[in-house]
């Protein structure tokens, strides 16, 4: 039964531009992402958040300060909205940067 199942960690994704899936379910096309829902369902498990940066253009926007409000909003969510019982939150920034589909380049 699920009531006896406690995973070591759960995983969900969001993007730096819209931060969808933090407090309400969102579907990016690969299934529903709902970070708060996972944290509430498994409050004693670690949580990994995959943060998509929208490739090189997102990285440039971050360096230019255009996404500072979104970064603050994400950290406010992690610090104040997630259950305090979570043992760890891992932020996977720019995940799969080596995947050509994700739009990162070395320029």
Coordinates of N, CA and C in Angstrom, one line a residue:
X1 N 0.8 -1.2 0.0 CA 0.0 0.0 0.0 C 0.9 1.3 0.0
X2 N 0.4 2.3 -0.6 CA 1.1 3.6 -0.8 C 1.4 4.2 0.6
X3 N 0.6 3.9 1.6 CA 0.8 4.6 2.9 C 2.1 4.1 3.6
X4 N 2.6 3.0 3.1 CA 3.9 2.4 3.7 C 5.1 2.8 2.8
X5 N 4.8 3.4 1.7 CA 5.9 3.6 0.7 C 6.5 5.0 1.0
X6 N 7.7 5.1 1.3 CA 8.4 6.4 1.4 C 9.7 6.4 0.6
X7 N 9.6 7.0 -0.6 CA 10.8 7.0 -1.5 C 11.9 7.9 -0.9
X8 N 13.1 7.6 -1.3 CA 14.2 8.4 -0.8 C 14.1 9.9 -1.3
X9 N 13.6 10.0 -2.5 CA 13.4 11.3 -3.1 C 12.4 11.2 -4.2
X10 N 11.8 12.4 -4.5 CA 10.9 12.5 -5.7 C 11.5 13.6 -6.6
X11 N 10.9 13.7 -7.8 CA 11.5 14.6 -8.8 C 10.3 15.2 -9.6
X12 N 10.5 16.5 -9.9 CA 9.6 17.2 -10.7 C 10.3 18.3 -11.5
X13 N 9.7 18.9 -12.5 CA 10.3 19.9 -13.3 C 9.5 21.2 -13.4
X14 N 10.3 22.3 -13.6 CA 9.7 23.5 -13.9 C 10.6 24.3 -14.9
X15 N 10.2 25.5 -15.3 CA 11.1 26.3 -16.2 C 11.2 27.7 -15.5
X16 N 12.4 28.3 -15.8 CA 12.7 29.6 -15.2 C 11.8 30.7 -15.6
X17 N 11.2 30.6 -16.8 CA 10.4 31.7 -17.3 C 9.0 31.8 -16.7
X18 N 8.3 30.6 -16.5 CA 7.0 30.6 -16.0 C 6.8 29.9 -14.7
X19 N 7.8 29.1 -14.3 CA 7.7 28.4 -13.0 C 6.4 27.6 -12.8
X20 N 5.9 27.1 -13.9 CA 4.7 26.3 -13.8 C 4.9 25.0 -13.1
X21 N 3.9 24.5 -12.4 CA 4.0 23.2 -11.7 C 4.5 23.4 -10.3
X22 N 4.8 24.6 -9.8 CA 5.2 24.7 -8.4 C 4.0 24.5 -7.4
X23 N 3.0 25.3 -7.5 CA 1.9 25.3 -6.6 C 0.6 24.6 -7.1
X24 N 0.6 24.5 -8.4 CA -0.6 23.8 -9.1 C 0.0 22.9 -10.2
X25 N -0.8 21.9 -10.5 CA -0.3 20.9 -11.5 C -0.2 21.6 -12.9
X26 N 0.8 21.2 -13.6 CA 1.1 21.8 -15.0 C 1.6 20.6 -15.8
X27 N 1.2 20.7 -17.1 CA 1.6 19.6 -18.1 C 2.4 20.3 -19.2
X28 N 3.7 20.0 -19.2 CA 4.6 20.5 -20.2 C 4.6 19.7 -21.5
X29 N 3.8 18.6 -21.5 CA 3.7 17.7 -22.6 C 4.3 16.3 -22.4
X30 N 4.9 16.2 -21.2 CA 5.5 14.9 -20.9 C 4.9 14.3 -19.6
X31 N 3.8 14.9 -19.2 CA 3.1 14.4 -18.0 C 3.0 15.6 -17.0
X32 N 2.2 15.3 -16.0 CA 1.9 16.4 -15.0 C 3.1 16.6 -14.1
X33 N 3.4 17.8 -13.9 CA 4.4 18.2 -12.9 C 3.7 19.0 -11.8
X34 N 4.0 18.6 -10.6 CA 3.3 19.3 -9.4 C 4.2 19.2 -8.2
X35 N 5.1 20.1 -8.0 CA 6.1 20.1 -7.0 C 5.5 20.1 -5.6
X36 N 4.6 21.0 -5.3 CA 4.0 21.1 -4.0 C 3.2 19.8 -3.7
X37 N 2.6 19.3 -4.7 CA 1.8 18.0 -4.5 C 2.7 16.8 -4.1
X38 N 3.8 16.7 -4.8 CA 4.8 15.7 -4.4 C 5.3 15.9 -3.0
X39 N 5.7 17.1 -2.7 CA 6.2 17.4 -1.3 C 5.2 17.1 -0.3
X40 N 3.9 17.4 -0.5 CA 2.9 17.1 0.5 C 2.6 15.6 0.5
X41 N 2.6 14.9 -0.6 CA 2.4 13.5 -0.6 C 3.5 12.7 0.1
X42 N 4.7 13.2 0.0 CA 5.9 12.5 0.5 C 6.7 13.5 1.4
X43 N 6.2 14.0 2.5 CA 6.9 15.1 3.2 C 8.2 14.6 3.9
X44 N 8.4 13.3 3.9 CA 9.7 12.9 4.6 C 10.7 12.4 3.5
X45 N 10.4 12.7 2.3 CA 11.3 12.3 1.2 C 12.1 13.5 0.7
X46 N 13.3 13.3 0.2 CA 14.0 14.4 -0.5 C 13.2 14.8 -1.7
X47 N 13.5 16.0 -2.2 CA 12.8 16.5 -3.4 C 13.8 17.1 -4.4
X48 N 13.8 16.6 -5.6 CA 14.7 17.2 -6.7 C 13.8 18.0 -7.6
X49 N 14.2 19.2 -7.9 CA 13.5 20.1 -8.8 C 14.4 20.3 -10.0
X50 N 14.0 19.9 -11.2 CA 14.7 20.1 -12.4 C 14.3 21.5 -13.0
X51 N 15.2 22.4 -13.1 CA 14.9 23.8 -13.5 C 15.4 24.0 -14.9
X52 N 14.5 24.0 -15.9 CA 14.9 24.2 -17.3 C 15.2 25.7 -17.5
X53 N 16.3 26.0 -18.1 CA 16.7 27.4 -18.3 C 16.4 28.0 -19.7
X54 N 15.8 27.2 -20.6 CA 15.5 27.6 -22.0 C 16.8 27.8 -22.8
X55 N 17.7 26.9 -22.5 CA 18.9 26.9 -23.3 C 19.8 28.2 -23.1
X56 N 20.6 28.5 -24.1 CA 21.5 29.6 -24.1 C 20.8 30.9 -23.9
X57 N 19.6 31.1 -24.5 CA 19.0 32.4 -24.3 C 18.5 32.6 -22.9
X58 N 18.1 31.6 -22.2 CA 17.8 31.7 -20.8 C 19.0 32.0 -19.9
X59 N 20.1 31.4 -20.2 CA 21.3 31.7 -19.5 C 21.7 33.1 -19.7
X60 N 21.6 33.6 -20.9 CA 21.9 35.0 -21.1 C 20.9 36.0 -20.4
X61 N 19.7 35.6 -20.4 CA 18.7 36.5 -19.6 C 19.0 36.5 -18.1
X62 N 19.4 35.3 -17.6 CA 19.8 35.3 -16.2 C 21.0 36.2 -15.9
X63 N 22.0 36.1 -16.8 CA 23.3 36.9 -16.6 C 23.0 38.4 -16.7
X64 N 22.0 38.7 -17.5 CA 21.6 40.2 -17.7 C 20.6 40.6 -16.6
X65 N 20.3 39.7 -15.7 CA 19.4 40.1 -14.6 C 17.9 40.2 -14.9
X66 N 17.5 39.7 -16.1 CA 16.1 39.8 -16.5 C 15.2 38.8 -15.8
X67 N 15.8 37.8 -15.1 CA 15.0 36.8 -14.5 C 15.2 36.8 -12.9
X68 N 15.8 37.8 -12.4 CA 16.0 37.9 -11.0 C 14.7 37.7 -10.2
X69 N 13.6 38.3 -10.6 CA 12.3 38.1 -9.9 C 11.9 36.7 -9.9
X70 N 12.1 36.0 -11.0 CA 11.7 34.5 -11.1 C 12.6 33.7 -10.2
X71 N 13.9 34.1 -10.1 CA 14.8 33.3 -9.2 C 14.4 33.5 -7.7
X72 N 14.0 34.8 -7.4 CA 13.6 35.1 -6.0 C 12.2 34.3 -5.7
X73 N 11.4 34.3 -6.7 CA 10.1 33.6 -6.6 C 10.3 32.1 -6.3
X74 N 11.2 31.5 -7.0 CA 11.5 30.1 -6.8 C 12.1 29.8 -5.5
X75 N 13.0 30.6 -5.0 CA 13.6 30.4 -3.7 C 12.7 30.7 -2.6
X76 N 11.7 31.7 -2.8 CA 10.7 31.9 -1.8 C 9.8 30.7 -1.7
X77 N 9.5 30.1 -2.8 CA 8.6 28.9 -2.8 C 9.4 27.8 -2.0
X78 N 10.6 27.5 -2.3 CA 11.4 26.5 -1.7 C 11.5 26.7 -0.2
X79 N 11.7 28.0 0.2 CA 12.0 28.3 1.6 C 10.7 28.4 2.4
X80 N 9.5 28.8 1.8 CA 8.4 29.1 2.6 C 7.1 28.3 2.3
X81 N 7.1 27.6 1.1 CA 5.8 26.9 0.8 C 5.9 25.4 0.9
X82 N 7.2 24.9 0.9 CA 7.3 23.4 1.0 C 7.3 23.0 2.4
X83 N 6.8 21.7 2.7 CA 6.8 21.3 4.1 C 8.1 21.3 4.7
X84 N 8.2 21.8 6.0 CA 9.5 21.9 6.6 C 10.1 20.5 7.0
X85 N 9.3 19.5 6.8 CA 9.8 18.1 7.1 C 10.6 17.5 6.0
X86 N 10.7 18.2 4.8 CA 11.5 17.6 3.7 C 12.9 17.6 4.2
X87 N 13.6 16.5 4.1 CA 15.0 16.4 4.5 C 16.0 17.2 3.6
X88 N 15.8 17.2 2.3 CA 16.6 17.9 1.4 C 15.8 18.3 0.2
X89 N 16.2 19.5 -0.4 CA 15.7 19.9 -1.7 C 16.9 20.1 -2.6
X90 N 16.9 19.4 -3.7 CA 18.0 19.5 -4.7 C 17.5 20.2 -5.9
X91 N 18.2 21.3 -6.2 CA 17.8 22.1 -7.4 C 18.8 21.7 -8.5
X92 N 18.2 21.1 -9.6 CA 19.0 20.7 -10.7 C 18.9 21.8 -11.8
X93 N 19.8 22.7 -11.7 CA 19.8 23.9 -12.6 C 20.3 23.5 -14.0
X94 N 19.5 23.9 -15.0 CA 19.9 23.6 -16.4 C 20.1 22.2 -16.7
X95 N 19.3 21.3 -16.2 CA 19.5 19.9 -16.4 C 19.7 19.5 -17.8
X96 N 20.4 18.4 -18.1 CA 20.7 17.9 -19.4 C 21.2 18.9 -20.4
X97 N 22.1 19.7 -19.9 CA 22.7 20.7 -20.7 C 23.5 20.2 -21.9
X98 N 23.8 18.9 -21.9 CA 24.5 18.2 -23.0 C 23.6 17.6 -24.0
X99 N 22.3 17.8 -23.8 CA 21.3 17.3 -24.8 C 21.1 18.4 -25.8
X100 N 21.4 18.1 -27.1 CA 21.2 19.1 -28.2 C 19.8 19.7 -28.3
X101 N 18.8 18.9 -27.9 CA 17.4 19.3 -28.0 C 17.1 20.5 -27.0
X102 N 17.9 20.7 -26.0 CA 17.6 21.6 -24.9 C 18.2 23.0 -25.2
X103 N 18.9 23.2 -26.3 CA 19.3 24.5 -26.8 C 20.4 25.2 -26.1
X104 N 21.3 24.5 -25.5 CA 22.5 25.1 -24.9 C 23.6 25.1 -25.9
X105 N 24.4 26.1 -25.9 CA 25.6 26.1 -26.8 C 26.8 26.7 -25.9
X106 N 28.0 26.6 -26.5 CA 29.1 27.2 -25.7 C 29.4 28.6 -26.1
X107 N 28.5 29.3 -26.8 CA 28.8 30.7 -27.2 C 28.1 31.6 -26.3

